[in-house]
Coordinates of C-alpha atoms and ligand atoms in Angstrom, one line a residue:
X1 CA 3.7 -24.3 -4.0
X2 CA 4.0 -22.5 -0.5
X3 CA 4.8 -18.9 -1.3
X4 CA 7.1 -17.5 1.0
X5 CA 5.8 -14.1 1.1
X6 CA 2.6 -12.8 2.8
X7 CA -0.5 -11.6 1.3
X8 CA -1.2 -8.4 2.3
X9 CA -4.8 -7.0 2.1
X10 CA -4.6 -3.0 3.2
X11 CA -8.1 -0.9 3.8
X12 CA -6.7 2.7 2.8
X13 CA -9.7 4.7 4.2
X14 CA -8.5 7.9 2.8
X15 CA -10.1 10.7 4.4
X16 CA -13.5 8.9 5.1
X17 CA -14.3 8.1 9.3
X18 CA -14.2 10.2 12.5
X19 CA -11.7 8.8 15.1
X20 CA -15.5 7.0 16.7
X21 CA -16.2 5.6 13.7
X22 CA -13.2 4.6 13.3
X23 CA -12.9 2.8 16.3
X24 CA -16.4 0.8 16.4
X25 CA -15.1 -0.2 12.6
X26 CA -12.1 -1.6 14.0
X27 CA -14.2 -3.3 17.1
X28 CA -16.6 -4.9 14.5
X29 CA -13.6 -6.3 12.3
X30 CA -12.0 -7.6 15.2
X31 CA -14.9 -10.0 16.3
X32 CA -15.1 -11.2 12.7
X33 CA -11.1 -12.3 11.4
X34 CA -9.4 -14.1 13.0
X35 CA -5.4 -13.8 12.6
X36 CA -3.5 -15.1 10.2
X37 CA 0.5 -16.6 9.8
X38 CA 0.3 -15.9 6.3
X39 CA -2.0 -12.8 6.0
X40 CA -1.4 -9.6 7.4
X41 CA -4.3 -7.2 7.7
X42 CA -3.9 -3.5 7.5
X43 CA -5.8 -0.5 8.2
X44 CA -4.9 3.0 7.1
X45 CA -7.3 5.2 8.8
X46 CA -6.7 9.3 8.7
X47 CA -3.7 10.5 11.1
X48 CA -6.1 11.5 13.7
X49 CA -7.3 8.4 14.2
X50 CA -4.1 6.5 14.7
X51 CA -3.4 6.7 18.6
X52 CA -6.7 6.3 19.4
X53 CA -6.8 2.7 17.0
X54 CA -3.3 2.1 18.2
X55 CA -4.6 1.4 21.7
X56 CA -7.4 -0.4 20.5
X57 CA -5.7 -2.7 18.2
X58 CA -4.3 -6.5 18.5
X59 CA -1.4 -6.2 16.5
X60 CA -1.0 -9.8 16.1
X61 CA -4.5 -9.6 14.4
X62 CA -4.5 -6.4 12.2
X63 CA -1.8 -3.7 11.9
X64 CA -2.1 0.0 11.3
X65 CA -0.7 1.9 8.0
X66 CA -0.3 5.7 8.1
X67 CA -1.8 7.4 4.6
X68 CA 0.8 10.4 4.6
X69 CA 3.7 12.0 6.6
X70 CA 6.0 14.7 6.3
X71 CA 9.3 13.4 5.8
X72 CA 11.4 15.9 8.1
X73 CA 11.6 14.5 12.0
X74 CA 10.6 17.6 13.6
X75 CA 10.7 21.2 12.8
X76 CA 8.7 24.6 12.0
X77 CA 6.3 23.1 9.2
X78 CA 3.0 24.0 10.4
X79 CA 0.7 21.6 9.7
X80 CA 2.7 18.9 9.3
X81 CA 2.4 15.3 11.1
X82 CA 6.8 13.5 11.0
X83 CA 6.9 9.9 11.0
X84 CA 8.7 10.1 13.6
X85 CA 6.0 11.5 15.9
X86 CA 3.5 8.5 14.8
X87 CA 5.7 5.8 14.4
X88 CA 4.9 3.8 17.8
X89 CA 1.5 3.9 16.3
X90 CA 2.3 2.3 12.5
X91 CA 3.6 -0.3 11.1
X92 CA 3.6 0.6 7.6
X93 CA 2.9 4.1 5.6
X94 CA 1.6 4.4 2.4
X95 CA 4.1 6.9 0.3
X96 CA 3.5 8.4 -3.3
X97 CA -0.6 7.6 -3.8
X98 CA -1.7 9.1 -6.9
X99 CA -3.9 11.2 -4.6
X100 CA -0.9 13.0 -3.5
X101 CA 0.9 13.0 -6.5
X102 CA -1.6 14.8 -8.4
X103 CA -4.0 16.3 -5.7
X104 CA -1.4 17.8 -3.9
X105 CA 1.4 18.0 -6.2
X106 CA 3.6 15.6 -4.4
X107 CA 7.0 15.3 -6.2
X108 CA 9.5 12.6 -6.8
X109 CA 11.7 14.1 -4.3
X110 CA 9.2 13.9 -1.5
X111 CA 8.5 10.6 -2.3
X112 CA 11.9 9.2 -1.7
X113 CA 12.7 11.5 1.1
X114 CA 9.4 10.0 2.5
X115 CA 10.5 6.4 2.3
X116 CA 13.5 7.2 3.4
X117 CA 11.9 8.8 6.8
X118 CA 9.7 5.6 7.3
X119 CA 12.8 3.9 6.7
X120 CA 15.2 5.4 9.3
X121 CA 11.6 5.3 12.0
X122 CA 11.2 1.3 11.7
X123 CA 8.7 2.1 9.5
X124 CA 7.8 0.1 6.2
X125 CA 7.3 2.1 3.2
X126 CA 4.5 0.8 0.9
X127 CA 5.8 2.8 -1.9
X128 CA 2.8 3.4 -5.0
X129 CA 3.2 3.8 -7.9
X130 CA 1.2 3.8 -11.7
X131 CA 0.7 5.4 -14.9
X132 CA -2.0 8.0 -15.5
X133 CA -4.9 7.3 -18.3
X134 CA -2.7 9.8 -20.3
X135 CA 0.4 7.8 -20.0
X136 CA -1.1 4.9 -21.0
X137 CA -2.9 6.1 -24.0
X138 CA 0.5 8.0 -25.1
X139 CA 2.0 4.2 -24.7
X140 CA 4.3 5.8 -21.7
X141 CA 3.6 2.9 -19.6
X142 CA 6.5 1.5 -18.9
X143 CA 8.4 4.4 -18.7
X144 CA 6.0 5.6 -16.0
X145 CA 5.8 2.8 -13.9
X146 CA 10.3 2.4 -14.3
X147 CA 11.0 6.4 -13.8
X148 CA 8.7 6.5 -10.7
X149 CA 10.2 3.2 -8.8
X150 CA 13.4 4.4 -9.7
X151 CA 12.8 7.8 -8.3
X152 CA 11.1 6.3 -5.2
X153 CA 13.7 4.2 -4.4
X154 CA 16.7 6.4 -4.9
X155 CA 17.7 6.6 -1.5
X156 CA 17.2 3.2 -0.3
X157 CA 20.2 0.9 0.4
X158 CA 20.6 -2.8 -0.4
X159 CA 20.4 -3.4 3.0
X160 CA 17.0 -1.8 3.4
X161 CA 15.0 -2.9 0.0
X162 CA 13.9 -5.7 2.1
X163 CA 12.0 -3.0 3.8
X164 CA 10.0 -1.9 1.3
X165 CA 6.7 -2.8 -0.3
X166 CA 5.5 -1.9 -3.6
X167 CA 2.3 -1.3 -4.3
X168 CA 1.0 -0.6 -8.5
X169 CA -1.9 1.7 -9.0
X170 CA -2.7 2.4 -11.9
X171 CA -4.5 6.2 -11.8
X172 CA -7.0 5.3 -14.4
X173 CA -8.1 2.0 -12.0
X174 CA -8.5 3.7 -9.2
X175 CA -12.6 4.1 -8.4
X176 CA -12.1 7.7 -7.5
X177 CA -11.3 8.9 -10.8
X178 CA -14.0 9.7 -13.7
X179 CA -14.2 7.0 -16.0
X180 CA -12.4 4.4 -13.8
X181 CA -12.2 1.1 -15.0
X182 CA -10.7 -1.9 -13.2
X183 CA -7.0 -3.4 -14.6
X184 CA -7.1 -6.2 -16.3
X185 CA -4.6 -8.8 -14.9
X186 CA -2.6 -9.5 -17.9
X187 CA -1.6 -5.5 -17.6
X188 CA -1.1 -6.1 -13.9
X189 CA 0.9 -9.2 -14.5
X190 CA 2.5 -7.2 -16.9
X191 CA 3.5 -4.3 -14.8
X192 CA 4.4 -6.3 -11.6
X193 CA 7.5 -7.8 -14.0
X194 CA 8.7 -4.8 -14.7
X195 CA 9.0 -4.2 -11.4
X196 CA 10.9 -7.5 -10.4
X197 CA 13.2 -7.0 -13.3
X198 CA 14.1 -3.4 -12.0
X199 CA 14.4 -4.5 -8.8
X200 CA 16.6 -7.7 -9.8
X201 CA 18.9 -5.0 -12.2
X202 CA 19.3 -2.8 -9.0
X203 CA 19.4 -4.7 -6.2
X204 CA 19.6 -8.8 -7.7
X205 CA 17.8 -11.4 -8.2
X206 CA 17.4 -12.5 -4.6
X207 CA 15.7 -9.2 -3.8
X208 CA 13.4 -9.3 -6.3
X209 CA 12.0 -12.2 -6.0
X210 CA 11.8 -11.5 -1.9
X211 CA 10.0 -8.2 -2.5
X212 CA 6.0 -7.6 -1.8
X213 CA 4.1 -6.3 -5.1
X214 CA 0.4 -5.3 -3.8
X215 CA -2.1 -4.4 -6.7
X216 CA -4.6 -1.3 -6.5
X217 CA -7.1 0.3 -8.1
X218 CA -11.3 -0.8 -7.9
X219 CA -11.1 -3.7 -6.4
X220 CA -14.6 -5.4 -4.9
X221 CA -15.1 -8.2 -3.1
X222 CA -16.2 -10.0 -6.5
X223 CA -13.1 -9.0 -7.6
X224 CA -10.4 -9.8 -5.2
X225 CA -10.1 -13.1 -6.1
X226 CA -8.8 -12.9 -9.8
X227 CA -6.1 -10.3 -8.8
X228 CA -5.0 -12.4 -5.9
X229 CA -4.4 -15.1 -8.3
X230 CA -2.2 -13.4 -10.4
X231 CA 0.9 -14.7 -9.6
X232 CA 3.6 -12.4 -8.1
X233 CA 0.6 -10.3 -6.7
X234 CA 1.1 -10.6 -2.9
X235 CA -2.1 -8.4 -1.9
X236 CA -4.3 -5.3 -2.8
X237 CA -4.4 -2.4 -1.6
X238 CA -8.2 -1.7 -1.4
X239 CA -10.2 2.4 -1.3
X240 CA -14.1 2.1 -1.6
X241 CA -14.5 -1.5 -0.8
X242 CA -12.6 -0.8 3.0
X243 CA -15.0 1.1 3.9
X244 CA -17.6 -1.3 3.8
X245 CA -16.9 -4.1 6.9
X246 CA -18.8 -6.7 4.9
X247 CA -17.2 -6.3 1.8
X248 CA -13.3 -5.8 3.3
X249 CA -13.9 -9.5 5.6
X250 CA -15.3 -11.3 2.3
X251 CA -12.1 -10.0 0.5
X252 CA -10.2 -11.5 3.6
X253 CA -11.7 -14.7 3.6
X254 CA -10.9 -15.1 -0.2
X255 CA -7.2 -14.6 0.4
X256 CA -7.1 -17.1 3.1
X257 CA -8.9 -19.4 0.8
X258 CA -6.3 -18.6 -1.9
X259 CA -3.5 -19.1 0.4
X260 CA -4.8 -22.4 1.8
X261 CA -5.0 -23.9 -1.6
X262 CA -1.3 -23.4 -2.2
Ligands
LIG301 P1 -10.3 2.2 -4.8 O1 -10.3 0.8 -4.3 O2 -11.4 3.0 -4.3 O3 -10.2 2.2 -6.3 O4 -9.0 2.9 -4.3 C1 -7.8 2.3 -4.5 C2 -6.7 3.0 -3.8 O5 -6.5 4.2 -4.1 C3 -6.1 2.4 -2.7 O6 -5.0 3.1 -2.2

């Protein structure tokens, strides 16, 4: 069965690469994948390196993410980088990571205003969300996963869901916290129908079944494989593993071998 929706398989670089190394990263990649219909490649690199990548970049191969924005369009917030000053640079921006959630205290109402910015700058939103190890033990799970989409998504209009993305993180996954373990499909099978049915409830059934899920959280290029199979799972969202070139193009190549056998 053809799945209309993309795969999408995102390097989030975090704070890791100097504009230069950045740029030969990109160079390297690009010799290596070839573009895809079904697909689409995305780097997040930090904010300083997006114009330079920008220029560099075929966008029909790969397209650029921003990692964080503020969510104002201009203004006195020193500091601060708007969506609206990057946005011929981006695609997509990734909003809510645990990272600044819980690093720097990012709250729900930043979140939304956030993907409400990328939203009114032709940006897409890949909105993250996931429980913490504590929420999970507590069996707070689902209420996690339900209050933060709901909060994320408060200010987003039926006519501009089909704009979003969804990404489930789980904290405890992701390979930057102590003790990290990867998720086991069943709980990200699990978590990514939640999601559809709170999407259907909100916005209908259409929507939710139109809607990019993306799993991440310590996923290898051994890995990849099993959590692209899960189905509803339309791509990872992928830390440590980016950052090696060898490691991201085999994860690549195993979605395009996924896709083709659908
Ligand atoms: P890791 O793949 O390093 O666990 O990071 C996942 C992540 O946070 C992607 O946004």
């Amino acid at each position: 069965m053809t799945s209309p929706r993309k795969t999408y398989i995102i390097a989030n670089w975090k704070m890791n690469f100097t504009p230069g190394q950045a740029s030969l990263y990109l160079q390297r990649l690009s010799n290596r994948v070839q573009a895809s219909r079904d697909i689409q490649v995305i780097l997040a690199p930090s904010t300083i390196s997006l114009q330079p990548l920008s220029l560099q970049i075929n966008r029909r191969q790969f397209k650029l993410a921003a990692q964080n924005f503020y969510w104002r369009d201009f203004g006195a917030f020193t500091g601060e980088t708007a969506i609206s000053q990057i946005r011929s640079f981006v695609d997509y921006a990734i909003v809510g990571h645990s990272e600044r959630r819980y690093i720097f205290n990012e709250s729900e109402k930043d979140i939304c205003e956030k993907v409400a910015a990328a939203i009114r700058n032709g940006v897409t939103p890949i909105l993250c969300i996931g429980e913490t190890a504590l929420e999970r033990k507590n069996g707070e799970t689902k209420s996690a996963i339900s209050a933060q989409l709901h909060e994320g998504l408060l200010n987003v209009s039926a006519e501009d869901i089909d704009k979003v993305i969804i990404a489930y993180e789980p904290v405890w996954a992701i390979s930057s916290n102590k003790n990290a373990k990867p998720a086991k499909p069943a709980d990200i099978a699990e978590a990514q129908e939640l999601i559809r049915k709170q999407i259907s409830r909100v916005y209908g059934k259409e929507t939710s079944e139109n809607i990019s899920i993306l799993y991440g959280g310590s996923v290898n290029a051994d890995t990849a494989a099993g959590y692209l199979e899960i189905p509803g799972i339309d791509g990872l969202l992928i830390g440590n593993a980016s950052l090696v070139g060898d490691s991201f193009c085999s994860i690549i190549e195993t979605a395009k071998g996924i896709r083709n056998e659908r």
